[in-house]
Amino acid sequence: MDLAAPPSQLPDSLRLRRHLHIGGQWTSPADADLIDVENPSTGERVGQVPAGTAADVDRAVAAARAAFPAWSATTPAERSAHLDRLHTALTARADDLARTIAVELGAPLKLATRVQVGLPLTVLRDHVALAADAPVEESIGNSLVVREPIGVVAAITPWNYPLHQVMAKLAPAVAAGCTVVLKPSELTPLTAYLLFDAVSEAGLPPGVLNLVPGTGPVVGEALAGHPDVDLVSFTGSTATGARIMRLAADRIARVALELGGKSANVILPDADLATAVKVGVGNALLNSGQTCTAWTRMLVHRDRYDEALHLITAAVAGYRLGDPFDPTTRLGPLVSAAQAERVRGHIDRALADGARLVVGGPDAPVPARGHFVAPTVFADVHPDSALAQEEVFGPVLAVIPFDDTDEAVAIANNSKYGLAGAVWSADTDAALAVARRLRTGAVDINGAPFNPLAPFGGYKQSGLGRELGVHGLAEFCELKAIQR
Ligand code: NAD
């Protein structure tokens, strides 16, 4: 079999992974079917993993169930020590992880290193402390209120941040005393294999963390509908999230859903426009626009609209498309041919709907090989149009003018989503007042940094529940009231 990508990019040990990780062992799947893993920068196959089945899911859930009584009885300090060992084992693999993500996702190596790997390592380190220190009991009147681990967790994750989306579930689940079966995205499973190499090395008790790769309709549905799964923690599209709720509904299983977004970046007239545009464009294009929190609608006061469009054009010109391993590359390809095709469809639709193309578009040059789409900006986008309403999940920015703050808030809230957002103003009190009016799970004022200890999640169709920090930990717990 011909597997492309030089060993300097993808470790040979990752190319052919024929096993699942169940009950602390690398074990053969029930079927011999394999899933090809592609390098989206070249379109070449670079690896293969098993296509798990419902029988594999049964085995993995049984292992997680068997491990639960002993694991849930460990002390917070013991669980913290396990997470600390996992952090050490994963840190030792940081370079391999970054190169693997650059290959199977197409993320530029610098982004893969700093964000795709750096952030989940921070999240894991935070959970070493959270596992040990987060309060598990409180007194309310004559009640002792106890937090207990929820049980067996099915973690189903997307491809866009293949390590972070997994870590945002695994770390709190382990910290809380739950056991887990992970199904990573079929597009980026190699990263999860490296993680489970670290899990093996860290010596977590058998069955606490299990890995079953495979497709959504087979492994994902078997997990979401499994009678012995207590919580389905899902990150992905809103359509799949709705399907998972239905599968979990019959047995009233808990669901935690991190879904899509169409976040607004509100630039008030007194803002530092150069900074607001530079950071706003960077946010919209991060990871080639394949970021759920991307500020894909830029709302600019009409007094500064033309000035903003000039600044946007100049900023986008600095985003060079290319090979993720070339240090001058700022944007990689989209993850797959299907994703690139979907994004091109959104661009064509926006043109047909009368939006004004400012940069990029269908005829802009892109590398000959790979699933590249040029960064594209539309101005005069109608707030009700498809481009302003639908998640594109590619490097496409919609710019919308407004005349006053009330109108800006109304446009920002005119969305079925509510995941993230931003406000820019020289007057931070005014910005805070606008932030409070946005129906969304997070708002950044004047480019304030991401806080991995703050609750992360969405209003409306952007999801249900929160990840990260103490609030994320609570998603993996039940509450018991003991009256005395
Ligand atoms: P997706 O919904 O297609 O797939 C996500 C995961 O669900 C994959 O592992 C997939 O195999 C699985 N899946 C697919 N169909 C399934 C089914 N019927 N039953 C069970 N599992 C199934 O999403 P994607 O294309 O991988 O990711 C992109 C989407 O994820 C975007 O909409 C993006 O906004 C969203 N996302 C949200 C967040 C967040 O935190 N809110 C973060 C990242 C991505």
JSON list of N, CA and C in Angstrom, two decimals, residues 257-320:
[
{"chain": "A", "resi": 257, "resn": "LEU", "atom": "N", "xyz": [-23.93, 19.29, 24.51]},
{"chain": "A", "resi": 257, "resn": "LEU", "atom": "CA", "xyz": [-23.77, 19.54, 23.07]},
{"chain": "A", "resi": 257, "resn": "LEU", "atom": "C", "xyz": [-23.03, 20.85, 22.84]},
{"chain": "A", "resi": 258, "resn": "GLU", "atom": "N", "xyz": [-21.90, 20.77, 22.12]},
{"chain": "A", "resi": 258, "resn": "GLU", "atom": "CA", "xyz": [-21.17, 21.96, 21.68]},
{"chain": "A", "resi": 258, "resn": "GLU", "atom": "C", "xyz": [-21.32, 22.02, 20.17]},
{"chain": "A", "resi": 259, "resn": "LEU", "atom": "N", "xyz": [-22.08, 22.98, 19.66]},
{"chain": "A", "resi": 259, "resn": "LEU", "atom": "CA", "xyz": [-22.50, 22.93, 18.26]},
{"chain": "A", "resi": 259, "resn": "LEU", "atom": "C", "xyz": [-21.97, 24.11, 17.45]},
{"chain": "A", "resi": 260, "resn": "GLY", "atom": "N", "xyz": [-22.68, 24.47, 16.43]},
{"chain": "A", "resi": 260, "resn": "GLY", "atom": "CA", "xyz": [-22.18, 25.46, 15.47]},
{"chain": "A", "resi": 260, "resn": "GLY", "atom": "C", "xyz": [-22.31, 26.91, 15.94]},
{"chain": "A", "resi": 261, "resn": "GLY", "atom": "N", "xyz": [-21.86, 27.84, 15.10]},
{"chain": "A", "resi": 261, "resn": "GLY", "atom": "CA", "xyz": [-21.93, 29.25, 15.44]},
{"chain": "A", "resi": 261, "resn": "GLY", "atom": "C", "xyz": [-21.95, 30.15, 14.22]},
{"chain": "A", "resi": 262, "resn": "LYS", "atom": "N", "xyz": [-22.32, 31.40, 14.44]},
{"chain": "A", "resi": 262, "resn": "LYS", "atom": "CA", "xyz": [-22.28, 32.43, 13.39]},
{"chain": "A", "resi": 262, "resn": "LYS", "atom": "C", "xyz": [-22.06, 33.75, 14.13]},
{"chain": "A", "resi": 263, "resn": "SER", "atom": "N", "xyz": [-20.90, 33.85, 14.75]},
{"chain": "A", "resi": 263, "resn": "SER", "atom": "CA", "xyz": [-20.72, 34.89, 15.76]},
{"chain": "A", "resi": 263, "resn": "SER", "atom": "C", "xyz": [-20.47, 36.26, 15.17]},
{"chain": "A", "resi": 264, "resn": "ALA", "atom": "N", "xyz": [-20.95, 37.28, 15.89]},
{"chain": "A", "resi": 264, "resn": "ALA", "atom": "CA", "xyz": [-20.87, 38.67, 15.43]},
{"chain": "A", "resi": 264, "resn": "ALA", "atom": "C", "xyz": [-19.72, 39.39, 16.13]},
{"chain": "A", "resi": 265, "resn": "ASN", "atom": "N", "xyz": [-18.99, 40.17, 15.34]},
{"chain": "A", "resi": 265, "resn": "ASN", "atom": "CA", "xyz": [-17.92, 41.03, 15.84]},
{"chain": "A", "resi": 265, "resn": "ASN", "atom": "C", "xyz": [-18.42, 42.46, 15.67]},
{"chain": "A", "resi": 266, "resn": "VAL", "atom": "N", "xyz": [-18.83, 43.09, 16.78]},
{"chain": "A", "resi": 266, "resn": "VAL", "atom": "CA", "xyz": [-19.47, 44.41, 16.72]},
{"chain": "A", "resi": 266, "resn": "VAL", "atom": "C", "xyz": [-18.41, 45.50, 16.93]},
{"chain": "A", "resi": 267, "resn": "ILE", "atom": "N", "xyz": [-18.17, 46.30, 15.89]},
{"chain": "A", "resi": 267, "resn": "ILE", "atom": "CA", "xyz": [-17.14, 47.35, 15.98]},
{"chain": "A", "resi": 267, "resn": "ILE", "atom": "C", "xyz": [-17.85, 48.70, 16.08]},
{"chain": "A", "resi": 268, "resn": "LEU", "atom": "N", "xyz": [-17.83, 49.27, 17.29]},
{"chain": "A", "resi": 268, "resn": "LEU", "atom": "CA", "xyz": [-18.51, 50.55, 17.53]},
{"chain": "A", "resi": 268, "resn": "LEU", "atom": "C", "xyz": [-17.67, 51.69, 16.93]},
{"chain": "A", "resi": 269, "resn": "PRO", "atom": "N", "xyz": [-18.30, 52.87, 16.68]},
{"chain": "A", "resi": 269, "resn": "PRO", "atom": "CA", "xyz": [-17.61, 53.90, 15.90]},
{"chain": "A", "resi": 269, "resn": "PRO", "atom": "C", "xyz": [-16.35, 54.47, 16.55]},
{"chain": "A", "resi": 270, "resn": "ASP", "atom": "N", "xyz": [-16.24, 54.38, 17.87]},
{"chain": "A", "resi": 270, "resn": "ASP", "atom": "CA", "xyz": [-15.05, 54.94, 18.53]},
{"chain": "A", "resi": 270, "resn": "ASP", "atom": "C", "xyz": [-13.94, 53.90, 18.72]},
{"chain": "A", "resi": 271, "resn": "ALA", "atom": "N", "xyz": [-14.07, 52.73, 18.09]},
{"chain": "A", "resi": 271, "resn": "ALA", "atom": "CA", "xyz": [-13.08, 51.66, 18.29]},
{"chain": "A", "resi": 271, "resn": "ALA", "atom": "C", "xyz": [-11.75, 52.01, 17.64]},
{"chain": "A", "resi": 272, "resn": "ASP", "atom": "N", "xyz": [-10.69, 51.37, 18.12]},
{"chain": "A", "resi": 272, "resn": "ASP", "atom": "CA", "xyz": [-9.39, 51.37, 17.44]},
{"chain": "A", "resi": 272, "resn": "ASP", "atom": "C", "xyz": [-9.58, 50.45, 16.22]},
{"chain": "A", "resi": 273, "resn": "LEU", "atom": "N", "xyz": [-9.93, 51.07, 15.08]},
{"chain": "A", "resi": 273, "resn": "LEU", "atom": "CA", "xyz": [-10.40, 50.29, 13.93]},
{"chain": "A", "resi": 273, "resn": "LEU", "atom": "C", "xyz": [-9.30, 49.38, 13.38]},
{"chain": "A", "resi": 274, "resn": "ALA", "atom": "N", "xyz": [-8.08, 49.89, 13.32]},
{"chain": "A", "resi": 274, "resn": "ALA", "atom": "CA", "xyz": [-6.99, 49.08, 12.74]},
{"chain": "A", "resi": 274, "resn": "ALA", "atom": "C", "xyz": [-6.83, 47.78, 13.53]},
{"chain": "A", "resi": 275, "resn": "THR", "atom": "N", "xyz": [-6.85, 47.88, 14.86]},
{"chain": "A", "resi": 275, "resn": "THR", "atom": "CA", "xyz": [-6.69, 46.68, 15.68]},
{"chain": "A", "resi": 275, "resn": "THR", "atom": "C", "xyz": [-7.92, 45.78, 15.58]},
{"chain": "A", "resi": 276, "resn": "ALA", "atom": "N", "xyz": [-9.10, 46.42, 15.63]},
{"chain": "A", "resi": 276, "resn": "ALA", "atom": "CA", "xyz": [-10.34, 45.63, 15.58]},
{"chain": "A", "resi": 276, "resn": "ALA", "atom": "C", "xyz": [-10.41, 44.82, 14.29]},
{"chain": "A", "resi": 277, "resn": "VAL", "atom": "N", "xyz": [-10.03, 45.43, 13.18]},
{"chain": "A", "resi": 277, "resn": "VAL", "atom": "CA", "xyz": [-10.09, 44.72, 11.90]},
{"chain": "A", "resi": 277, "resn": "VAL", "atom": "C", "xyz": [-9.01, 43.64, 11.84]},
{"chain": "A", "resi": 278, "resn": "LYS", "atom": "N", "xyz": [-7.81, 43.98, 12.26]},
{"chain": "A", "resi": 278, "resn": "LYS", "atom": "CA", "xyz": [-6.71, 43.00, 12.19]},
{"chain": "A", "resi": 278, "resn": "LYS", "atom": "C", "xyz": [-7.05, 41.75, 13.02]},
{"chain": "A", "resi": 279, "resn": "VAL", "atom": "N", "xyz": [-7.48, 41.98, 14.25]},
{"chain": "A", "resi": 279, "resn": "VAL", "atom": "CA", "xyz": [-7.81, 40.84, 15.13]},
{"chain": "A", "resi": 279, "resn": "VAL", "atom": "C", "xyz": [-9.08, 40.14, 14.62]},
{"chain": "A", "resi": 280, "resn": "GLY", "atom": "N", "xyz": [-10.03, 40.92, 14.13]},
{"chain": "A", "resi": 280, "resn": "GLY", "atom": "CA", "xyz": [-11.29, 40.34, 13.64]},
{"chain": "A", "resi": 280, "resn": "GLY", "atom": "C", "xyz": [-11.07, 39.45, 12.43]},
{"chain": "A", "resi": 281, "resn": "VAL", "atom": "N", "xyz": [-10.24, 39.90, 11.49]},
{"chain": "A", "resi": 281, "resn": "VAL", "atom": "CA", "xyz": [-9.94, 39.08, 10.31]},
{"chain": "A", "resi": 281, "resn": "VAL", "atom": "C", "xyz": [-9.20, 37.82, 10.75]},
{"chain": "A", "resi": 282, "resn": "GLY", "atom": "N", "xyz": [-8.23, 37.98, 11.64]},
{"chain": "A", "resi": 282, "resn": "GLY", "atom": "CA", "xyz": [-7.47, 36.82, 12.13]},
{"chain": "A", "resi": 282, "resn": "GLY", "atom": "C", "xyz": [-8.39, 35.80, 12.78]},
{"chain": "A", "resi": 283, "resn": "ASN", "atom": "N", "xyz": [-9.36, 36.29, 13.56]},
{"chain": "A", "resi": 283, "resn": "ASN", "atom": "CA", "xyz": [-10.29, 35.39, 14.23]},
{"chain": "A", "resi": 283, "resn": "ASN", "atom": "C", "xyz": [-11.16, 34.65, 13.21]},
{"chain": "A", "resi": 284, "resn": "ALA", "atom": "N", "xyz": [-11.65, 35.38, 12.21]},
{"chain": "A", "resi": 284, "resn": "ALA", "atom": "CA", "xyz": [-12.54, 34.75, 11.21]},
{"chain": "A", "resi": 284, "resn": "ALA", "atom": "C", "xyz": [-11.79, 33.70, 10.38]},
{"chain": "A", "resi": 285, "resn": "LEU", "atom": "N", "xyz": [-10.49, 33.93, 10.16]},
{"chain": "A", "resi": 285, "resn": "LEU", "atom": "CA", "xyz": [-9.72, 33.03, 9.29]},
{"chain": "A", "resi": 285, "resn": "LEU", "atom": "C", "xyz": [-8.97, 31.95, 10.06]},
{"chain": "A", "resi": 286, "resn": "LEU", "atom": "N", "xyz": [-9.00, 32.01, 11.40]},
{"chain": "A", "resi": 286, "resn": "LEU", "atom": "CA", "xyz": [-8.24, 31.04, 12.21]},
{"chain": "A", "resi": 286, "resn": "LEU", "atom": "C", "xyz": [-8.57, 29.61, 11.78]},
{"chain": "A", "resi": 287, "resn": "ASN", "atom": "N", "xyz": [-7.52, 28.82, 11.58]},
{"chain": "A", "resi": 287, "resn": "ASN", "atom": "CA", "xyz": [-7.73, 27.40, 11.22]},
{"chain": "A", "resi": 287, "resn": "ASN", "atom": "C", "xyz": [-8.52, 27.31, 9.90]},
{"chain": "A", "resi": 288, "resn": "SER", "atom": "N", "xyz": [-8.22, 28.22, 8.98]},
{"chain": "A", "resi": 288, "resn": "SER", "atom": "CA", "xyz": [-8.92, 28.32, 7.69]},
{"chain": "A", "resi": 288, "resn": "SER", "atom": "C", "xyz": [-10.43, 28.49, 7.87]},
{"chain": "A", "resi": 289, "resn": "GLY", "atom": "N", "xyz": [-10.81, 29.20, 8.93]},
{"chain": "A", "resi": 289, "resn": "GLY", "atom": "CA", "xyz": [-12.23, 29.46, 9.18]},
{"chain": "A", "resi": 289, "resn": "GLY", "atom": "C", "xyz": [-12.97, 28.28, 9.76]},
{"chain": "A", "resi": 290, "resn": "GLN", "atom": "N", "xyz": [-12.25, 27.20, 10.06]},
{"chain": "A", "resi": 290, "resn": "GLN", "atom": "CA", "xyz": [-12.90, 25.99, 10.59]},
{"chain": "A", "resi": 290, "resn": "GLN", "atom": "C", "xyz": [-12.86, 26.02, 12.12]},
{"chain": "A", "resi": 291, "resn": "THR", "atom": "N", "xyz": [-13.45, 27.06, 12.67]},
{"chain": "A", "resi": 291, "resn": "THR", "atom": "CA", "xyz": [-13.46, 27.26, 14.11]},
{"chain": "A", "resi": 291, "resn": "THR", "atom": "C", "xyz": [-14.89, 27.63, 14.50]},
{"chain": "A", "resi": 292, "resn": "CYS", "atom": "N", "xyz": [-15.44, 26.89, 15.48]},
{"chain": "A", "resi": 292, "resn": "CYS", "atom": "CA", "xyz": [-16.86, 27.10, 15.80]},
{"chain": "A", "resi": 292, "resn": "CYS", "atom": "C", "xyz": [-17.13, 28.49, 16.33]},
{"chain": "A", "resi": 293, "resn": "THR", "atom": "N", "xyz": [-16.14, 29.07, 17.03]},
{"chain": "A", "resi": 293, "resn": "THR", "atom": "CA", "xyz": [-16.33, 30.39, 17.63]},
{"chain": "A", "resi": 293, "resn": "THR", "atom": "C", "xyz": [-15.97, 31.53, 16.68]},
{"chain": "A", "resi": 294, "resn": "ALA", "atom": "N", "xyz": [-15.62, 31.25, 15.43]},
{"chain": "A", "resi": 294, "resn": "ALA", "atom": "CA", "xyz": [-15.13, 32.29, 14.51]},
{"chain": "A", "resi": 294, "resn": "ALA", "atom": "C", "xyz": [-16.13, 33.46, 14.40]},
{"chain": "A", "resi": 295, "resn": "TRP", "atom": "N", "xyz": [-15.59, 34.68, 14.44]},
{"chain": "A", "resi": 295, "resn": "TRP", "atom": "CA", "xyz": [-16.44, 35.87, 14.29]},
{"chain": "A", "resi": 295, "resn": "TRP", "atom": "C", "xyz": [-16.66, 36.08, 12.78]},
{"chain": "A", "resi": 296, "resn": "THR", "atom": "N", "xyz": [-17.65, 35.39, 12.25]},
{"chain": "A", "resi": 296, "resn": "THR", "atom": "CA", "xyz": [-17.81, 35.38, 10.79]},
{"chain": "A", "resi": 296, "resn": "THR", "atom": "C", "xyz": [-18.70, 36.48, 10.27]},
{"chain": "A", "resi": 297, "resn": "ARG", "atom": "N", "xyz": [-19.30, 37.25, 11.19]},
{"chain": "A", "resi": 297, "resn": "ARG", "atom": "CA", "xyz": [-20.06, 38.44, 10.77]},
{"chain": "A", "resi": 297, "resn": "ARG", "atom": "C", "xyz": [-19.37, 39.65, 11.39]},
{"chain": "A", "resi": 298, "resn": "MET", "atom": "N", "xyz": [-18.82, 40.53, 10.57]},
{"chain": "A", "resi": 298, "resn": "MET", "atom": "CA", "xyz": [-18.20, 41.75, 11.10]},
{"chain": "A", "resi": 298, "resn": "MET", "atom": "C", "xyz": [-19.19, 42.90, 10.92]},
{"chain": "A", "resi": 299, "resn": "LEU", "atom": "N", "xyz": [-19.63, 43.47, 12.04]},
{"chain": "A", "resi": 299, "resn": "LEU", "atom": "CA", "xyz": [-20.62, 44.55, 12.01]},
{"chain": "A", "resi": 299, "resn": "LEU", "atom": "C", "xyz": [-19.88, 45.87, 12.25]},
{"chain": "A", "resi": 300, "resn": "VAL", "atom": "N", "xyz": [-19.94, 46.78, 11.26]},
{"chain": "A", "resi": 300, "resn": "VAL", "atom": "CA", "xyz": [-19.15, 48.01, 11.33]},
{"chain": "A", "resi": 300, "resn": "VAL", "atom": "C", "xyz": [-20.08, 49.22, 11.20]},
{"chain": "A", "resi": 301, "resn": "HIS", "atom": "N", "xyz": [-19.86, 50.23, 12.09]},
{"chain": "A", "resi": 301, "resn": "HIS", "atom": "CA", "xyz": [-20.67, 51.45, 12.01]},
{"chain": "A", "resi": 301, "resn": "HIS", "atom": "C", "xyz": [-20.48, 52.09, 10.63]},
{"chain": "A", "resi": 302, "resn": "ARG", "atom": "N", "xyz": [-21.58, 52.60, 10.09]},
{"chain": "A", "resi": 302, "resn": "ARG", "atom": "CA", "xyz": [-21.54, 53.11, 8.71]},
{"chain": "A", "resi": 302, "resn": "ARG", "atom": "C", "xyz": [-20.52, 54.25, 8.55]},
{"chain": "A", "resi": 303, "resn": "ASP", "atom": "N", "xyz": [-20.27, 55.04, 9.60]},
{"chain": "A", "resi": 303, "resn": "ASP", "atom": "CA", "xyz": [-19.30, 56.15, 9.51]},
{"chain": "A", "resi": 303, "resn": "ASP", "atom": "C", "xyz": [-17.89, 55.64, 9.20]},
{"chain": "A", "resi": 304, "resn": "ARG", "atom": "N", "xyz": [-17.61, 54.39, 9.57]},
{"chain": "A", "resi": 304, "resn": "ARG", "atom": "CA", "xyz": [-16.24, 53.88, 9.39]},
{"chain": "A", "resi": 304, "resn": "ARG", "atom": "C", "xyz": [-16.19, 52.68, 8.45]},
{"chain": "A", "resi": 305, "resn": "TYR", "atom": "N", "xyz": [-17.28, 52.50, 7.73]},
{"chain": "A", "resi": 305, "resn": "TYR", "atom": "CA", "xyz": [-17.46, 51.30, 6.92]},
{"chain": "A", "resi": 305, "resn": "TYR", "atom": "C", "xyz": [-16.42, 51.21, 5.80]},
{"chain": "A", "resi": 306, "resn": "ASP", "atom": "N", "xyz": [-16.28, 52.28, 5.00]},
{"chain": "A", "resi": 306, "resn": "ASP", "atom": "CA", "xyz": [-15.34, 52.23, 3.87]},
{"chain": "A", "resi": 306, "resn": "ASP", "atom": "C", "xyz": [-13.90, 52.06, 4.35]},
{"chain": "A", "resi": 307, "resn": "GLU", "atom": "N", "xyz": [-13.59, 52.80, 5.42]},
{"chain": "A", "resi": 307, "resn": "GLU", "atom": "CA", "xyz": [-12.25, 52.68, 6.02]},
{"chain": "A", "resi": 307, "resn": "GLU", "atom": "C", "xyz": [-12.00, 51.22, 6.45]},
{"chain": "A", "resi": 308, "resn": "ALA", "atom": "N", "xyz": [-13.02, 50.61, 7.05]},
{"chain": "A", "resi": 308, "resn": "ALA", "atom": "CA", "xyz": [-12.88, 49.21, 7.50]},
{"chain": "A", "resi": 308, "resn": "ALA", "atom": "C", "xyz": [-12.65, 48.29, 6.31]},
{"chain": "A", "resi": 309, "resn": "LEU", "atom": "N", "xyz": [-13.37, 48.49, 5.22]},
{"chain": "A", "resi": 309, "resn": "LEU", "atom": "CA", "xyz": [-13.21, 47.60, 4.07]},
{"chain": "A", "resi": 309, "resn": "LEU", "atom": "C", "xyz": [-11.79, 47.68, 3.50]},
{"chain": "A", "resi": 310, "resn": "HIS", "atom": "N", "xyz": [-11.21, 48.89, 3.49]},
{"chain": "A", "resi": 310, "resn": "HIS", "atom": "CA", "xyz": [-9.81, 49.01, 3.04]},
{"chain": "A", "resi": 310, "resn": "HIS", "atom": "C", "xyz": [-8.87, 48.24, 3.96]},
{"chain": "A", "resi": 311, "resn": "LEU", "atom": "N", "xyz": [-9.09, 48.38, 5.26]},
{"chain": "A", "resi": 311, "resn": "LEU", "atom": "CA", "xyz": [-8.23, 47.68, 6.23]},
{"chain": "A", "resi": 311, "resn": "LEU", "atom": "C", "xyz": [-8.39, 46.16, 6.11]},
{"chain": "A", "resi": 312, "resn": "ILE", "atom": "N", "xyz": [-9.62, 45.72, 5.87]},
{"chain": "A", "resi": 312, "resn": "ILE", "atom": "CA", "xyz": [-9.87, 44.27, 5.72]},
{"chain": "A", "resi": 312, "resn": "ILE", "atom": "C", "xyz": [-9.11, 43.74, 4.51]},
{"chain": "A", "resi": 313, "resn": "THR", "atom": "N", "xyz": [-9.21, 44.46, 3.39]},
{"chain": "A", "resi": 313, "resn": "THR", "atom": "CA", "xyz": [-8.54, 44.02, 2.16]},
{"chain": "A", "resi": 313, "resn": "THR", "atom": "C", "xyz": [-7.04, 43.88, 2.39]},
{"chain": "A", "resi": 314, "resn": "ALA", "atom": "N", "xyz": [-6.47, 44.88, 3.06]},
{"chain": "A", "resi": 314, "resn": "ALA", "atom": "CA", "xyz": [-5.02, 44.84, 3.32]},
{"chain": "A", "resi": 314, "resn": "ALA", "atom": "C", "xyz": [-4.68, 43.69, 4.25]},
{"chain": "A", "resi": 315, "resn": "ALA", "atom": "N", "xyz": [-5.52, 43.47, 5.26]},
{"chain": "A", "resi": 315, "resn": "ALA", "atom": "CA", "xyz": [-5.22, 42.39, 6.22]},
{"chain": "A", "resi": 315, "resn": "ALA", "atom": "C", "xyz": [-5.29, 41.03, 5.53]},
{"chain": "A", "resi": 316, "resn": "VAL", "atom": "N", "xyz": [-6.30, 40.80, 4.70]},
{"chain": "A", "resi": 316, "resn": "VAL", "atom": "CA", "xyz": [-6.46, 39.49, 4.07]},
{"chain": "A", "resi": 316, "resn": "VAL", "atom": "C", "xyz": [-5.29, 39.20, 3.11]},
{"chain": "A", "resi": 317, "resn": "ALA", "atom": "N", "xyz": [-4.75, 40.27, 2.51]},
{"chain": "A", "resi": 317, "resn": "ALA", "atom": "CA", "xyz": [-3.63, 40.08, 1.57]},
{"chain": "A", "resi": 317, "resn": "ALA", "atom": "C", "xyz": [-2.43, 39.43, 2.25]},
{"chain": "A", "resi": 318, "resn": "GLY", "atom": "N", "xyz": [-2.34, 39.57, 3.58]},
{"chain": "A", "resi": 318, "resn": "GLY", "atom": "CA", "xyz": [-1.20, 38.98, 4.32]},
{"chain": "A", "resi": 318, "resn": "GLY", "atom": "C", "xyz": [-1.36, 37.50, 4.60]},
{"chain": "A", "resi": 319, "resn": "TYR", "atom": "N", "xyz": [-2.50, 36.92, 4.26]},
{"chain": "A", "resi": 319, "resn": "TYR", "atom": "CA", "xyz": [-2.73, 35.50, 4.57]},
{"chain": "A", "resi": 319, "resn": "TYR", "atom": "C", "xyz": [-2.34, 34.62, 3.39]},
{"chain": "A", "resi": 320, "resn": "ARG", "atom": "N", "xyz": [-1.14, 34.08, 3.46]},
{"chain": "A", "resi": 320, "resn": "ARG", "atom": "CA", "xyz": [-0.64, 33.25, 2.36]},
{"chain": "A", "resi": 320, "resn": "ARG", "atom": "C", "xyz": [-1.13, 31.82, 2.51]}
]
